[in-house]
Amino acid sequence: MKRSIFHTSFCGSSLMACMISKSLETYSEPDWLYNLEYLELEDTKHYCNKFYKDNSIIKYPSFYTYLSALVKDKQVFLYRNLRKHLSKMEEASAVFDCLRGHNVTIRCLHPSLEKINKANILSLKKAKDVIMFNWLNIFLYMKNNKDVLFIECDSFLDSKQKTMQRVADHFEIDYKPVEINFDVKACGFHNHSNDPINLSLKDNKEAPVFKENKLKDSEDCLETIDKIKELYPELVKYI
């Protein structure tokens, strides 16, 4: 069975991958995935099957969410609503990551994004418009998939152990509880290694303490967001 974690970016997915890593072999954005940028789409599925080990978990980069349509079986989707996502991307100064991801997104657009192109409501020369465009592409792919557990970021961070039990139940594995109060990215557990996550490799006592500020919904781009709601009523509750 294949098990996957997809996400909207900067929403706790690296922490989630670390917390499940003692329950089943887990890989966080392994380096081999980044070769997909140079492959033709028809070669992608064969390439993924070559590297994807059964009875393991892979956390994918957010801009590879289109792979969720190819990688079947159990999936978890960790997300922020669109307005909080805008706030977080601005707080994290993540525009560069978003623009890099957009280069992948434009190769793998969800068919429903034609509505956006026809409506001409997003200028892909503006950073925040690119962020919204990528978020839409991610959600449209995930909404079409079967056997997906949707988890909102704040609910995960507010109740980590309870959420991880839900993840384990969905993945049909036994959960071995892990307490993590340190910044997993700062400790190198997001370094695109081809090796599975091994929490024992770091001295957690010296690690920076994990802190997550409560985000408010962004007040930017409200007119554009209202138009997105009109075009995609099925996504309103996530916006």
JSON list of N, CA and C in Angstrom, two decimals, residues 69-144:
[
{"chain": "A", "resi": 69, "resn": "ALA", "atom": "N", "xyz": [-2.96, 12.42, -8.19]},
{"chain": "A", "resi": 69, "resn": "ALA", "atom": "CA", "xyz": [-3.85, 11.73, -9.12]},
{"chain": "A", "resi": 69, "resn": "ALA", "atom": "C", "xyz": [-3.21, 10.45, -9.66]},
{"chain": "A", "resi": 70, "resn": "LEU", "atom": "N", "xyz": [-1.88, 10.33, -9.53]},
{"chain": "A", "resi": 70, "resn": "LEU", "atom": "CA", "xyz": [-1.17, 9.16, -10.04]},
{"chain": "A", "resi": 70, "resn": "LEU", "atom": "C", "xyz": [-0.86, 8.17, -8.93]},
{"chain": "A", "resi": 71, "resn": "VAL", "atom": "N", "xyz": [-0.56, 8.70, -7.73]},
{"chain": "A", "resi": 71, "resn": "VAL", "atom": "CA", "xyz": [-0.20, 7.85, -6.60]},
{"chain": "A", "resi": 71, "resn": "VAL", "atom": "C", "xyz": [-1.48, 7.50, -5.84]},
{"chain": "A", "resi": 72, "resn": "LYS", "atom": "N", "xyz": [-1.95, 6.32, -6.01]},
{"chain": "A", "resi": 72, "resn": "LYS", "atom": "CA", "xyz": [-3.25, 5.92, -5.45]},
{"chain": "A", "resi": 72, "resn": "LYS", "atom": "C", "xyz": [-3.09, 5.51, -3.98]},
{"chain": "A", "resi": 73, "resn": "ASP", "atom": "N", "xyz": [-4.10, 4.86, -3.47]},
{"chain": "A", "resi": 73, "resn": "ASP", "atom": "CA", "xyz": [-4.16, 4.39, -2.09]},
{"chain": "A", "resi": 73, "resn": "ASP", "atom": "C", "xyz": [-4.39, 5.54, -1.12]},
{"chain": "A", "resi": 74, "resn": "LYS", "atom": "N", "xyz": [-3.81, 5.47, 0.07]},
{"chain": "A", "resi": 74, "resn": "LYS", "atom": "CA", "xyz": [-4.17, 6.37, 1.17]},
{"chain": "A", "resi": 74, "resn": "LYS", "atom": "C", "xyz": [-3.42, 7.71, 1.08]},
{"chain": "A", "resi": 75, "resn": "GLN", "atom": "N", "xyz": [-4.17, 8.80, 1.27]},
{"chain": "A", "resi": 75, "resn": "GLN", "atom": "CA", "xyz": [-3.56, 10.13, 1.24]},
{"chain": "A", "resi": 75, "resn": "GLN", "atom": "C", "xyz": [-4.07, 10.97, 2.41]},
{"chain": "A", "resi": 76, "resn": "VAL", "atom": "N", "xyz": [-3.16, 11.80, 2.93]},
{"chain": "A", "resi": 76, "resn": "VAL", "atom": "CA", "xyz": [-3.53, 12.83, 3.91]},
{"chain": "A", "resi": 76, "resn": "VAL", "atom": "C", "xyz": [-3.23, 14.18, 3.28]},
{"chain": "A", "resi": 77, "resn": "PHE", "atom": "N", "xyz": [-4.15, 15.11, 3.46]},
{"chain": "A", "resi": 77, "resn": "PHE", "atom": "CA", "xyz": [-3.97, 16.45, 2.90]},
{"chain": "A", "resi": 77, "resn": "PHE", "atom": "C", "xyz": [-4.05, 17.47, 4.04]},
{"chain": "A", "resi": 78, "resn": "LEU", "atom": "N", "xyz": [-2.92, 18.11, 4.32]},
{"chain": "A", "resi": 78, "resn": "LEU", "atom": "CA", "xyz": [-2.83, 19.13, 5.37]},
{"chain": "A", "resi": 78, "resn": "LEU", "atom": "C", "xyz": [-2.87, 20.50, 4.71]},
{"chain": "A", "resi": 79, "resn": "TYR", "atom": "N", "xyz": [-3.72, 21.38, 5.21]},
{"chain": "A", "resi": 79, "resn": "TYR", "atom": "CA", "xyz": [-3.94, 22.64, 4.49]},
{"chain": "A", "resi": 79, "resn": "TYR", "atom": "C", "xyz": [-4.24, 23.80, 5.44]},
{"chain": "A", "resi": 80, "resn": "ARG", "atom": "N", "xyz": [-4.05, 25.00, 4.92]},
{"chain": "A", "resi": 80, "resn": "ARG", "atom": "CA", "xyz": [-4.60, 26.22, 5.50]},
{"chain": "A", "resi": 80, "resn": "ARG", "atom": "C", "xyz": [-5.66, 26.75, 4.55]},
{"chain": "A", "resi": 81, "resn": "ASN", "atom": "N", "xyz": [-6.65, 27.45, 5.10]},
{"chain": "A", "resi": 81, "resn": "ASN", "atom": "CA", "xyz": [-7.59, 28.10, 4.19]},
{"chain": "A", "resi": 81, "resn": "ASN", "atom": "C", "xyz": [-6.85, 29.18, 3.42]},
{"chain": "A", "resi": 82, "resn": "LEU", "atom": "N", "xyz": [-7.43, 29.62, 2.32]},
{"chain": "A", "resi": 82, "resn": "LEU", "atom": "CA", "xyz": [-6.72, 30.50, 1.39]},
{"chain": "A", "resi": 82, "resn": "LEU", "atom": "C", "xyz": [-6.26, 31.79, 2.06]},
{"chain": "A", "resi": 83, "resn": "ARG", "atom": "N", "xyz": [-7.12, 32.40, 2.87]},
{"chain": "A", "resi": 83, "resn": "ARG", "atom": "CA", "xyz": [-6.75, 33.69, 3.47]},
{"chain": "A", "resi": 83, "resn": "ARG", "atom": "C", "xyz": [-5.64, 33.54, 4.51]},
{"chain": "A", "resi": 84, "resn": "LYS", "atom": "N", "xyz": [-5.67, 32.47, 5.29]},
{"chain": "A", "resi": 84, "resn": "LYS", "atom": "CA", "xyz": [-4.56, 32.21, 6.22]},
{"chain": "A", "resi": 84, "resn": "LYS", "atom": "C", "xyz": [-3.30, 31.82, 5.45]},
{"chain": "A", "resi": 85, "resn": "HIS", "atom": "N", "xyz": [-3.46, 31.11, 4.35]},
{"chain": "A", "resi": 85, "resn": "HIS", "atom": "CA", "xyz": [-2.32, 30.73, 3.52]},
{"chain": "A", "resi": 85, "resn": "HIS", "atom": "C", "xyz": [-1.61, 31.98, 3.00]},
{"chain": "A", "resi": 86, "resn": "LEU", "atom": "N", "xyz": [-2.36, 32.96, 2.56]},
{"chain": "A", "resi": 86, "resn": "LEU", "atom": "CA", "xyz": [-1.75, 34.22, 2.12]},
{"chain": "A", "resi": 86, "resn": "LEU", "atom": "C", "xyz": [-0.97, 34.88, 3.25]},
{"chain": "A", "resi": 87, "resn": "SER", "atom": "N", "xyz": [-1.55, 34.89, 4.44]},
{"chain": "A", "resi": 87, "resn": "SER", "atom": "CA", "xyz": [-0.87, 35.47, 5.60]},
{"chain": "A", "resi": 87, "resn": "SER", "atom": "C", "xyz": [0.42, 34.73, 5.92]},
{"chain": "A", "resi": 88, "resn": "LYS", "atom": "N", "xyz": [0.38, 33.40, 5.89]},
{"chain": "A", "resi": 88, "resn": "LYS", "atom": "CA", "xyz": [1.55, 32.60, 6.24]},
{"chain": "A", "resi": 88, "resn": "LYS", "atom": "C", "xyz": [2.66, 32.76, 5.21]},
{"chain": "A", "resi": 89, "resn": "MET", "atom": "N", "xyz": [2.32, 32.77, 3.94]},
{"chain": "A", "resi": 89, "resn": "MET", "atom": "CA", "xyz": [3.34, 32.89, 2.91]},
{"chain": "A", "resi": 89, "resn": "MET", "atom": "C", "xyz": [4.03, 34.24, 3.00]},
{"chain": "A", "resi": 90, "resn": "GLU", "atom": "N", "xyz": [3.28, 35.26, 3.38]},
{"chain": "A", "resi": 90, "resn": "GLU", "atom": "CA", "xyz": [3.88, 36.58, 3.56]},
{"chain": "A", "resi": 90, "resn": "GLU", "atom": "C", "xyz": [4.76, 36.59, 4.81]},
{"chain": "A", "resi": 91, "resn": "GLU", "atom": "N", "xyz": [4.27, 36.00, 5.91]},
{"chain": "A", "resi": 91, "resn": "GLU", "atom": "CA", "xyz": [5.03, 35.95, 7.15]},
{"chain": "A", "resi": 91, "resn": "GLU", "atom": "C", "xyz": [6.33, 35.18, 6.97]},
{"chain": "A", "resi": 92, "resn": "ALA", "atom": "N", "xyz": [6.28, 34.09, 6.20]},
{"chain": "A", "resi": 92, "resn": "ALA", "atom": "CA", "xyz": [7.44, 33.22, 6.01]},
{"chain": "A", "resi": 92, "resn": "ALA", "atom": "C", "xyz": [8.37, 33.71, 4.91]},
{"chain": "A", "resi": 93, "resn": "SER", "atom": "N", "xyz": [8.00, 34.83, 4.28]},
{"chain": "A", "resi": 93, "resn": "SER", "atom": "CA", "xyz": [8.79, 35.34, 3.14]},
{"chain": "A", "resi": 93, "resn": "SER", "atom": "C", "xyz": [9.03, 34.22, 2.13]},
{"chain": "A", "resi": 94, "resn": "ALA", "atom": "N", "xyz": [7.94, 33.53, 1.80]},
{"chain": "A", "resi": 94, "resn": "ALA", "atom": "CA", "xyz": [8.03, 32.31, 0.99]},
{"chain": "A", "resi": 94, "resn": "ALA", "atom": "C", "xyz": [7.72, 32.55, -0.48]},
{"chain": "A", "resi": 95, "resn": "VAL", "atom": "N", "xyz": [7.82, 33.80, -0.92]},
{"chain": "A", "resi": 95, "resn": "VAL", "atom": "CA", "xyz": [7.47, 34.11, -2.31]},
{"chain": "A", "resi": 95, "resn": "VAL", "atom": "C", "xyz": [8.38, 33.36, -3.28]},
{"chain": "A", "resi": 96, "resn": "PHE", "atom": "N", "xyz": [9.68, 33.26, -2.94]},
{"chain": "A", "resi": 96, "resn": "PHE", "atom": "CA", "xyz": [10.61, 32.56, -3.84]},
{"chain": "A", "resi": 96, "resn": "PHE", "atom": "C", "xyz": [10.19, 31.11, -4.01]},
{"chain": "A", "resi": 97, "resn": "ASP", "atom": "N", "xyz": [9.87, 30.44, -2.88]},
{"chain": "A", "resi": 97, "resn": "ASP", "atom": "CA", "xyz": [9.43, 29.05, -2.96]},
{"chain": "A", "resi": 97, "resn": "ASP", "atom": "C", "xyz": [8.18, 28.91, -3.82]},
{"chain": "A", "resi": 98, "resn": "CYS", "atom": "N", "xyz": [7.28, 29.87, -3.66]},
{"chain": "A", "resi": 98, "resn": "CYS", "atom": "CA", "xyz": [6.03, 29.82, -4.41]},
{"chain": "A", "resi": 98, "resn": "CYS", "atom": "C", "xyz": [6.28, 30.00, -5.90]},
{"chain": "A", "resi": 99, "resn": "LEU", "atom": "N", "xyz": [7.16, 30.93, -6.24]},
{"chain": "A", "resi": 99, "resn": "LEU", "atom": "CA", "xyz": [7.45, 31.16, -7.66]},
{"chain": "A", "resi": 99, "resn": "LEU", "atom": "C", "xyz": [8.14, 29.97, -8.28]},
{"chain": "A", "resi": 100, "resn": "ARG", "atom": "N", "xyz": [9.04, 29.33, -7.52]},
{"chain": "A", "resi": 100, "resn": "ARG", "atom": "CA", "xyz": [9.69, 28.12, -8.03]},
{"chain": "A", "resi": 100, "resn": "ARG", "atom": "C", "xyz": [8.65, 27.03, -8.26]},
{"chain": "A", "resi": 101, "resn": "GLY", "atom": "N", "xyz": [7.75, 26.88, -7.29]},
{"chain": "A", "resi": 101, "resn": "GLY", "atom": "CA", "xyz": [6.71, 25.89, -7.44]},
{"chain": "A", "resi": 101, "resn": "GLY", "atom": "C", "xyz": [5.79, 26.18, -8.61]},
{"chain": "A", "resi": 102, "resn": "HIS", "atom": "N", "xyz": [5.60, 27.47, -8.91]},
{"chain": "A", "resi": 102, "resn": "HIS", "atom": "CA", "xyz": [4.72, 27.83, -10.01]},
{"chain": "A", "resi": 102, "resn": "HIS", "atom": "C", "xyz": [5.25, 27.33, -11.34]},
{"chain": "A", "resi": 103, "resn": "ASN", "atom": "N", "xyz": [6.57, 27.24, -11.46]},
{"chain": "A", "resi": 103, "resn": "ASN", "atom": "CA", "xyz": [7.14, 26.72, -12.70]},
{"chain": "A", "resi": 103, "resn": "ASN", "atom": "C", "xyz": [6.71, 25.28, -12.93]},
{"chain": "A", "resi": 104, "resn": "VAL", "atom": "N", "xyz": [6.52, 24.53, -11.84]},
{"chain": "A", "resi": 104, "resn": "VAL", "atom": "CA", "xyz": [6.00, 23.17, -11.97]},
{"chain": "A", "resi": 104, "resn": "VAL", "atom": "C", "xyz": [4.49, 23.21, -12.21]},
{"chain": "A", "resi": 105, "resn": "THR", "atom": "N", "xyz": [3.80, 24.10, -11.48]},
{"chain": "A", "resi": 105, "resn": "THR", "atom": "CA", "xyz": [2.35, 24.18, -11.59]},
{"chain": "A", "resi": 105, "resn": "THR", "atom": "C", "xyz": [1.89, 24.42, -13.02]},
{"chain": "A", "resi": 106, "resn": "ILE", "atom": "N", "xyz": [2.56, 25.32, -13.74]},
{"chain": "A", "resi": 106, "resn": "ILE", "atom": "CA", "xyz": [2.09, 25.67, -15.09]},
{"chain": "A", "resi": 106, "resn": "ILE", "atom": "C", "xyz": [2.26, 24.51, -16.06]},
{"chain": "A", "resi": 107, "resn": "ARG", "atom": "N", "xyz": [3.09, 23.52, -15.70]},
{"chain": "A", "resi": 107, "resn": "ARG", "atom": "CA", "xyz": [3.21, 22.32, -16.53]},
{"chain": "A", "resi": 107, "resn": "ARG", "atom": "C", "xyz": [2.10, 21.32, -16.22]},
{"chain": "A", "resi": 108, "resn": "CYS", "atom": "N", "xyz": [1.49, 21.46, -15.07]},
{"chain": "A", "resi": 108, "resn": "CYS", "atom": "CA", "xyz": [0.56, 20.44, -14.57]},
{"chain": "A", "resi": 108, "resn": "CYS", "atom": "C", "xyz": [-0.71, 21.08, -14.05]},
{"chain": "A", "resi": 109, "resn": "LEU", "atom": "N", "xyz": [-1.32, 21.90, -14.86]},
{"chain": "A", "resi": 109, "resn": "LEU", "atom": "CA", "xyz": [-2.52, 22.61, -14.43]},
{"chain": "A", "resi": 109, "resn": "LEU", "atom": "C", "xyz": [-3.72, 21.67, -14.35]},
{"chain": "A", "resi": 110, "resn": "HIS", "atom": "N", "xyz": [-4.50, 21.86, -13.31]},
{"chain": "A", "resi": 110, "resn": "HIS", "atom": "CA", "xyz": [-5.76, 21.15, -13.23]},
{"chain": "A", "resi": 110, "resn": "HIS", "atom": "C", "xyz": [-6.70, 21.72, -14.30]},
{"chain": "A", "resi": 111, "resn": "PRO", "atom": "N", "xyz": [-7.45, 20.87, -15.00]},
{"chain": "A", "resi": 111, "resn": "PRO", "atom": "CA", "xyz": [-8.32, 21.36, -16.08]},
{"chain": "A", "resi": 111, "resn": "PRO", "atom": "C", "xyz": [-9.29, 22.45, -15.64]},
{"chain": "A", "resi": 112, "resn": "SER", "atom": "N", "xyz": [-9.73, 22.43, -14.38]},
{"chain": "A", "resi": 112, "resn": "SER", "atom": "CA", "xyz": [-10.70, 23.42, -13.91]},
{"chain": "A", "resi": 112, "resn": "SER", "atom": "C", "xyz": [-10.12, 24.83, -13.82]},
{"chain": "A", "resi": 113, "resn": "LEU", "atom": "N", "xyz": [-8.80, 24.94, -13.88]},
{"chain": "A", "resi": 113, "resn": "LEU", "atom": "CA", "xyz": [-8.20, 26.27, -13.83]},
{"chain": "A", "resi": 113, "resn": "LEU", "atom": "C", "xyz": [-8.46, 27.08, -15.09]},
{"chain": "A", "resi": 114, "resn": "GLU", "atom": "N", "xyz": [-9.05, 26.45, -16.09]},
{"chain": "A", "resi": 114, "resn": "GLU", "atom": "CA", "xyz": [-9.44, 27.20, -17.29]},
{"chain": "A", "resi": 114, "resn": "GLU", "atom": "C", "xyz": [-10.44, 28.30, -16.94]},
{"chain": "A", "resi": 115, "resn": "LYS", "atom": "N", "xyz": [-11.23, 28.08, -15.88]},
{"chain": "A", "resi": 115, "resn": "LYS", "atom": "CA", "xyz": [-12.18, 29.11, -15.46]},
{"chain": "A", "resi": 115, "resn": "LYS", "atom": "C", "xyz": [-11.46, 30.39, -15.06]},
{"chain": "A", "resi": 116, "resn": "ILE", "atom": "N", "xyz": [-10.33, 30.22, -14.36]},
{"chain": "A", "resi": 116, "resn": "ILE", "atom": "CA", "xyz": [-9.56, 31.38, -13.93]},
{"chain": "A", "resi": 116, "resn": "ILE", "atom": "C", "xyz": [-8.98, 32.10, -15.13]},
{"chain": "A", "resi": 117, "resn": "ASN", "atom": "N", "xyz": [-8.43, 31.34, -16.06]},
{"chain": "A", "resi": 117, "resn": "ASN", "atom": "CA", "xyz": [-7.83, 31.95, -17.25]},
{"chain": "A", "resi": 117, "resn": "ASN", "atom": "C", "xyz": [-8.87, 32.72, -18.06]},
{"chain": "A", "resi": 118, "resn": "LYS", "atom": "N", "xyz": [-10.06, 32.14, -18.19]},
{"chain": "A", "resi": 118, "resn": "LYS", "atom": "CA", "xyz": [-11.11, 32.81, -18.97]},
{"chain": "A", "resi": 118, "resn": "LYS", "atom": "C", "xyz": [-11.62, 34.06, -18.24]},
{"chain": "A", "resi": 119, "resn": "ALA", "atom": "N", "xyz": [-11.70, 33.98, -16.91]},
{"chain": "A", "resi": 119, "resn": "ALA", "atom": "CA", "xyz": [-12.20, 35.13, -16.13]},
{"chain": "A", "resi": 119, "resn": "ALA", "atom": "C", "xyz": [-11.17, 36.24, -16.05]},
{"chain": "A", "resi": 120, "resn": "ASN", "atom": "N", "xyz": [-9.90, 35.88, -16.25]},
{"chain": "A", "resi": 120, "resn": "ASN", "atom": "CA", "xyz": [-8.81, 36.87, -16.24]},
{"chain": "A", "resi": 120, "resn": "ASN", "atom": "C", "xyz": [-8.78, 37.67, -14.94]},
{"chain": "A", "resi": 121, "resn": "ILE", "atom": "N", "xyz": [-8.88, 36.98, -13.80]},
{"chain": "A", "resi": 121, "resn": "ILE", "atom": "CA", "xyz": [-8.92, 37.69, -12.52]},
{"chain": "A", "resi": 121, "resn": "ILE", "atom": "C", "xyz": [-7.62, 37.58, -11.74]},
{"chain": "A", "resi": 122, "resn": "LEU", "atom": "N", "xyz": [-6.67, 36.78, -12.22]},
{"chain": "A", "resi": 122, "resn": "LEU", "atom": "CA", "xyz": [-5.38, 36.67, -11.55]},
{"chain": "A", "resi": 122, "resn": "LEU", "atom": "C", "xyz": [-4.27, 37.07, -12.51]},
{"chain": "A", "resi": 123, "resn": "SER", "atom": "N", "xyz": [-3.46, 38.02, -12.08]},
{"chain": "A", "resi": 123, "resn": "SER", "atom": "CA", "xyz": [-2.29, 38.41, -12.86]},
{"chain": "A", "resi": 123, "resn": "SER", "atom": "C", "xyz": [-1.09, 37.62, -12.34]},
{"chain": "A", "resi": 124, "resn": "LEU", "atom": "N", "xyz": [-0.54, 36.77, -13.18]},
{"chain": "A", "resi": 124, "resn": "LEU", "atom": "CA", "xyz": [0.54, 35.90, -12.72]},
{"chain": "A", "resi": 124, "resn": "LEU", "atom": "C", "xyz": [1.89, 36.63, -12.70]},
{"chain": "A", "resi": 125, "resn": "LYS", "atom": "N", "xyz": [1.81, 37.97, -12.80]},
{"chain": "A", "resi": 125, "resn": "LYS", "atom": "CA", "xyz": [3.00, 38.79, -12.59]},
{"chain": "A", "resi": 125, "resn": "LYS", "atom": "C", "xyz": [3.04, 39.34, -11.17]},
{"chain": "A", "resi": 126, "resn": "LYS", "atom": "N", "xyz": [1.97, 39.09, -10.40]},
{"chain": "A", "resi": 126, "resn": "LYS", "atom": "CA", "xyz": [1.90, 39.55, -9.01]},
{"chain": "A", "resi": 126, "resn": "LYS", "atom": "C", "xyz": [2.08, 38.36, -8.08]},
{"chain": "A", "resi": 127, "resn": "ALA", "atom": "N", "xyz": [2.93, 38.52, -7.07]},
{"chain": "A", "resi": 127, "resn": "ALA", "atom": "CA", "xyz": [3.27, 37.39, -6.19]},
{"chain": "A", "resi": 127, "resn": "ALA", "atom": "C", "xyz": [2.04, 36.80, -5.50]},
{"chain": "A", "resi": 128, "resn": "LYS", "atom": "N", "xyz": [1.17, 37.64, -4.96]},
{"chain": "A", "resi": 128, "resn": "LYS", "atom": "CA", "xyz": [0.01, 37.12, -4.24]},
{"chain": "A", "resi": 128, "resn": "LYS", "atom": "C", "xyz": [-0.97, 36.42, -5.16]},
{"chain": "A", "resi": 129, "resn": "ASP", "atom": "N", "xyz": [-1.05, 36.88, -6.40]},
{"chain": "A", "resi": 129, "resn": "ASP", "atom": "CA", "xyz": [-1.90, 36.19, -7.36]},
{"chain": "A", "resi": 129, "resn": "ASP", "atom": "C", "xyz": [-1.34, 34.81, -7.69]},
{"chain": "A", "resi": 130, "resn": "VAL", "atom": "N", "xyz": [-0.02, 34.72, -7.77]},
{"chain": "A", "resi": 130, "resn": "VAL", "atom": "CA", "xyz": [0.62, 33.42, -8.02]},
{"chain": "A", "resi": 130, "resn": "VAL", "atom": "C", "xyz": [0.36, 32.48, -6.84]},
{"chain": "A", "resi": 131, "resn": "ILE", "atom": "N", "xyz": [0.45, 33.01, -5.62]},
{"chain": "A", "resi": 131, "resn": "ILE", "atom": "CA", "xyz": [0.18, 32.20, -4.43]},
{"chain": "A", "resi": 131, "resn": "ILE", "atom": "C", "xyz": [-1.25, 31.64, -4.47]},
{"chain": "A", "resi": 132, "resn": "MET", "atom": "N", "xyz": [-2.22, 32.49, -4.82]},
{"chain": "A", "resi": 132, "resn": "MET", "atom": "CA", "xyz": [-3.61, 32.03, -4.90]},
{"chain": "A", "resi": 132, "resn": "MET", "atom": "C", "xyz": [-3.80, 31.02, -6.02]},
{"chain": "A", "resi": 133, "resn": "PHE", "atom": "N", "xyz": [-3.15, 31.24, -7.15]},
{"chain": "A", "resi": 133, "resn": "PHE", "atom": "CA", "xyz": [-3.24, 30.34, -8.30]},
{"chain": "A", "resi": 133, "resn": "PHE", "atom": "C", "xyz": [-2.72, 28.95, -7.92]},
{"chain": "A", "resi": 134, "resn": "ASN", "atom": "N", "xyz": [-1.56, 28.91, -7.26]},
{"chain": "A", "resi": 134, "resn": "ASN", "atom": "CA", "xyz": [-0.99, 27.63, -6.86]},
{"chain": "A", "resi": 134, "resn": "ASN", "atom": "C", "xyz": [-1.87, 26.93, -5.83]},
{"chain": "A", "resi": 135, "resn": "TRP", "atom": "N", "xyz": [-2.40, 27.70, -4.87]},
{"chain": "A", "resi": 135, "resn": "TRP", "atom": "CA", "xyz": [-3.29, 27.13, -3.86]},
{"chain": "A", "resi": 135, "resn": "TRP", "atom": "C", "xyz": [-4.51, 26.50, -4.53]},
{"chain": "A", "resi": 136, "resn": "LEU", "atom": "N", "xyz": [-5.08, 27.18, -5.50]},
{"chain": "A", "resi": 136, "resn": "LEU", "atom": "CA", "xyz": [-6.23, 26.64, -6.22]},
{"chain": "A", "resi": 136, "resn": "LEU", "atom": "C", "xyz": [-5.89, 25.35, -6.93]},
{"chain": "A", "resi": 137, "resn": "ASN", "atom": "N", "xyz": [-4.74, 25.33, -7.59]},
{"chain": "A", "resi": 137, "resn": "ASN", "atom": "CA", "xyz": [-4.34, 24.13, -8.32]},
{"chain": "A", "resi": 137, "resn": "ASN", "atom": "C", "xyz": [-4.21, 22.94, -7.37]},
{"chain": "A", "resi": 138, "resn": "ILE", "atom": "N", "xyz": [-3.61, 23.18, -6.21]},
{"chain": "A", "resi": 138, "resn": "ILE", "atom": "CA", "xyz": [-3.45, 22.13, -5.21]},
{"chain": "A", "resi": 138, "resn": "ILE", "atom": "C", "xyz": [-4.82, 21.60, -4.76]},
{"chain": "A", "resi": 139, "resn": "PHE", "atom": "N", "xyz": [-5.71, 22.51, -4.41]},
{"chain": "A", "resi": 139, "resn": "PHE", "atom": "CA", "xyz": [-7.01, 22.09, -3.89]},
{"chain": "A", "resi": 139, "resn": "PHE", "atom": "C", "xyz": [-7.85, 21.37, -4.93]},
{"chain": "A", "resi": 140, "resn": "LEU", "atom": "N", "xyz": [-7.80, 21.82, -6.16]},
{"chain": "A", "resi": 140, "resn": "LEU", "atom": "CA", "xyz": [-8.61, 21.19, -7.21]},
{"chain": "A", "resi": 140, "resn": "LEU", "atom": "C", "xyz": [-8.17, 19.75, -7.44]},
{"chain": "A", "resi": 141, "resn": "TYR", "atom": "N", "xyz": [-6.87, 19.50, -7.36]},
{"chain": "A", "resi": 141, "resn": "TYR", "atom": "CA", "xyz": [-6.39, 18.12, -7.48]},
{"chain": "A", "resi": 141, "resn": "TYR", "atom": "C", "xyz": [-6.86, 17.28, -6.29]},
{"chain": "A", "resi": 142, "resn": "MET", "atom": "N", "xyz": [-6.71, 17.80, -5.09]},
{"chain": "A", "resi": 142, "resn": "MET", "atom": "CA", "xyz": [-7.03, 17.01, -3.91]},
{"chain": "A", "resi": 142, "resn": "MET", "atom": "C", "xyz": [-8.53, 16.74, -3.78]},
{"chain": "A", "resi": 143, "resn": "LYS", "atom": "N", "xyz": [-9.36, 17.68, -4.20]},
{"chain": "A", "resi": 143, "resn": "LYS", "atom": "CA", "xyz": [-10.80, 17.51, -4.09]},
{"chain": "A", "resi": 143, "resn": "LYS", "atom": "C", "xyz": [-11.31, 16.38, -4.98]},
{"chain": "A", "resi": 144, "resn": "ASN", "atom": "N", "xyz": [-10.56, 16.07, -6.03]},
{"chain": "A", "resi": 144, "resn": "ASN", "atom": "CA", "xyz": [-10.99, 15.02, -6.96]},
{"chain": "A", "resi": 144, "resn": "ASN", "atom": "C", "xyz": [-10.56, 13.63, -6.54]}
]
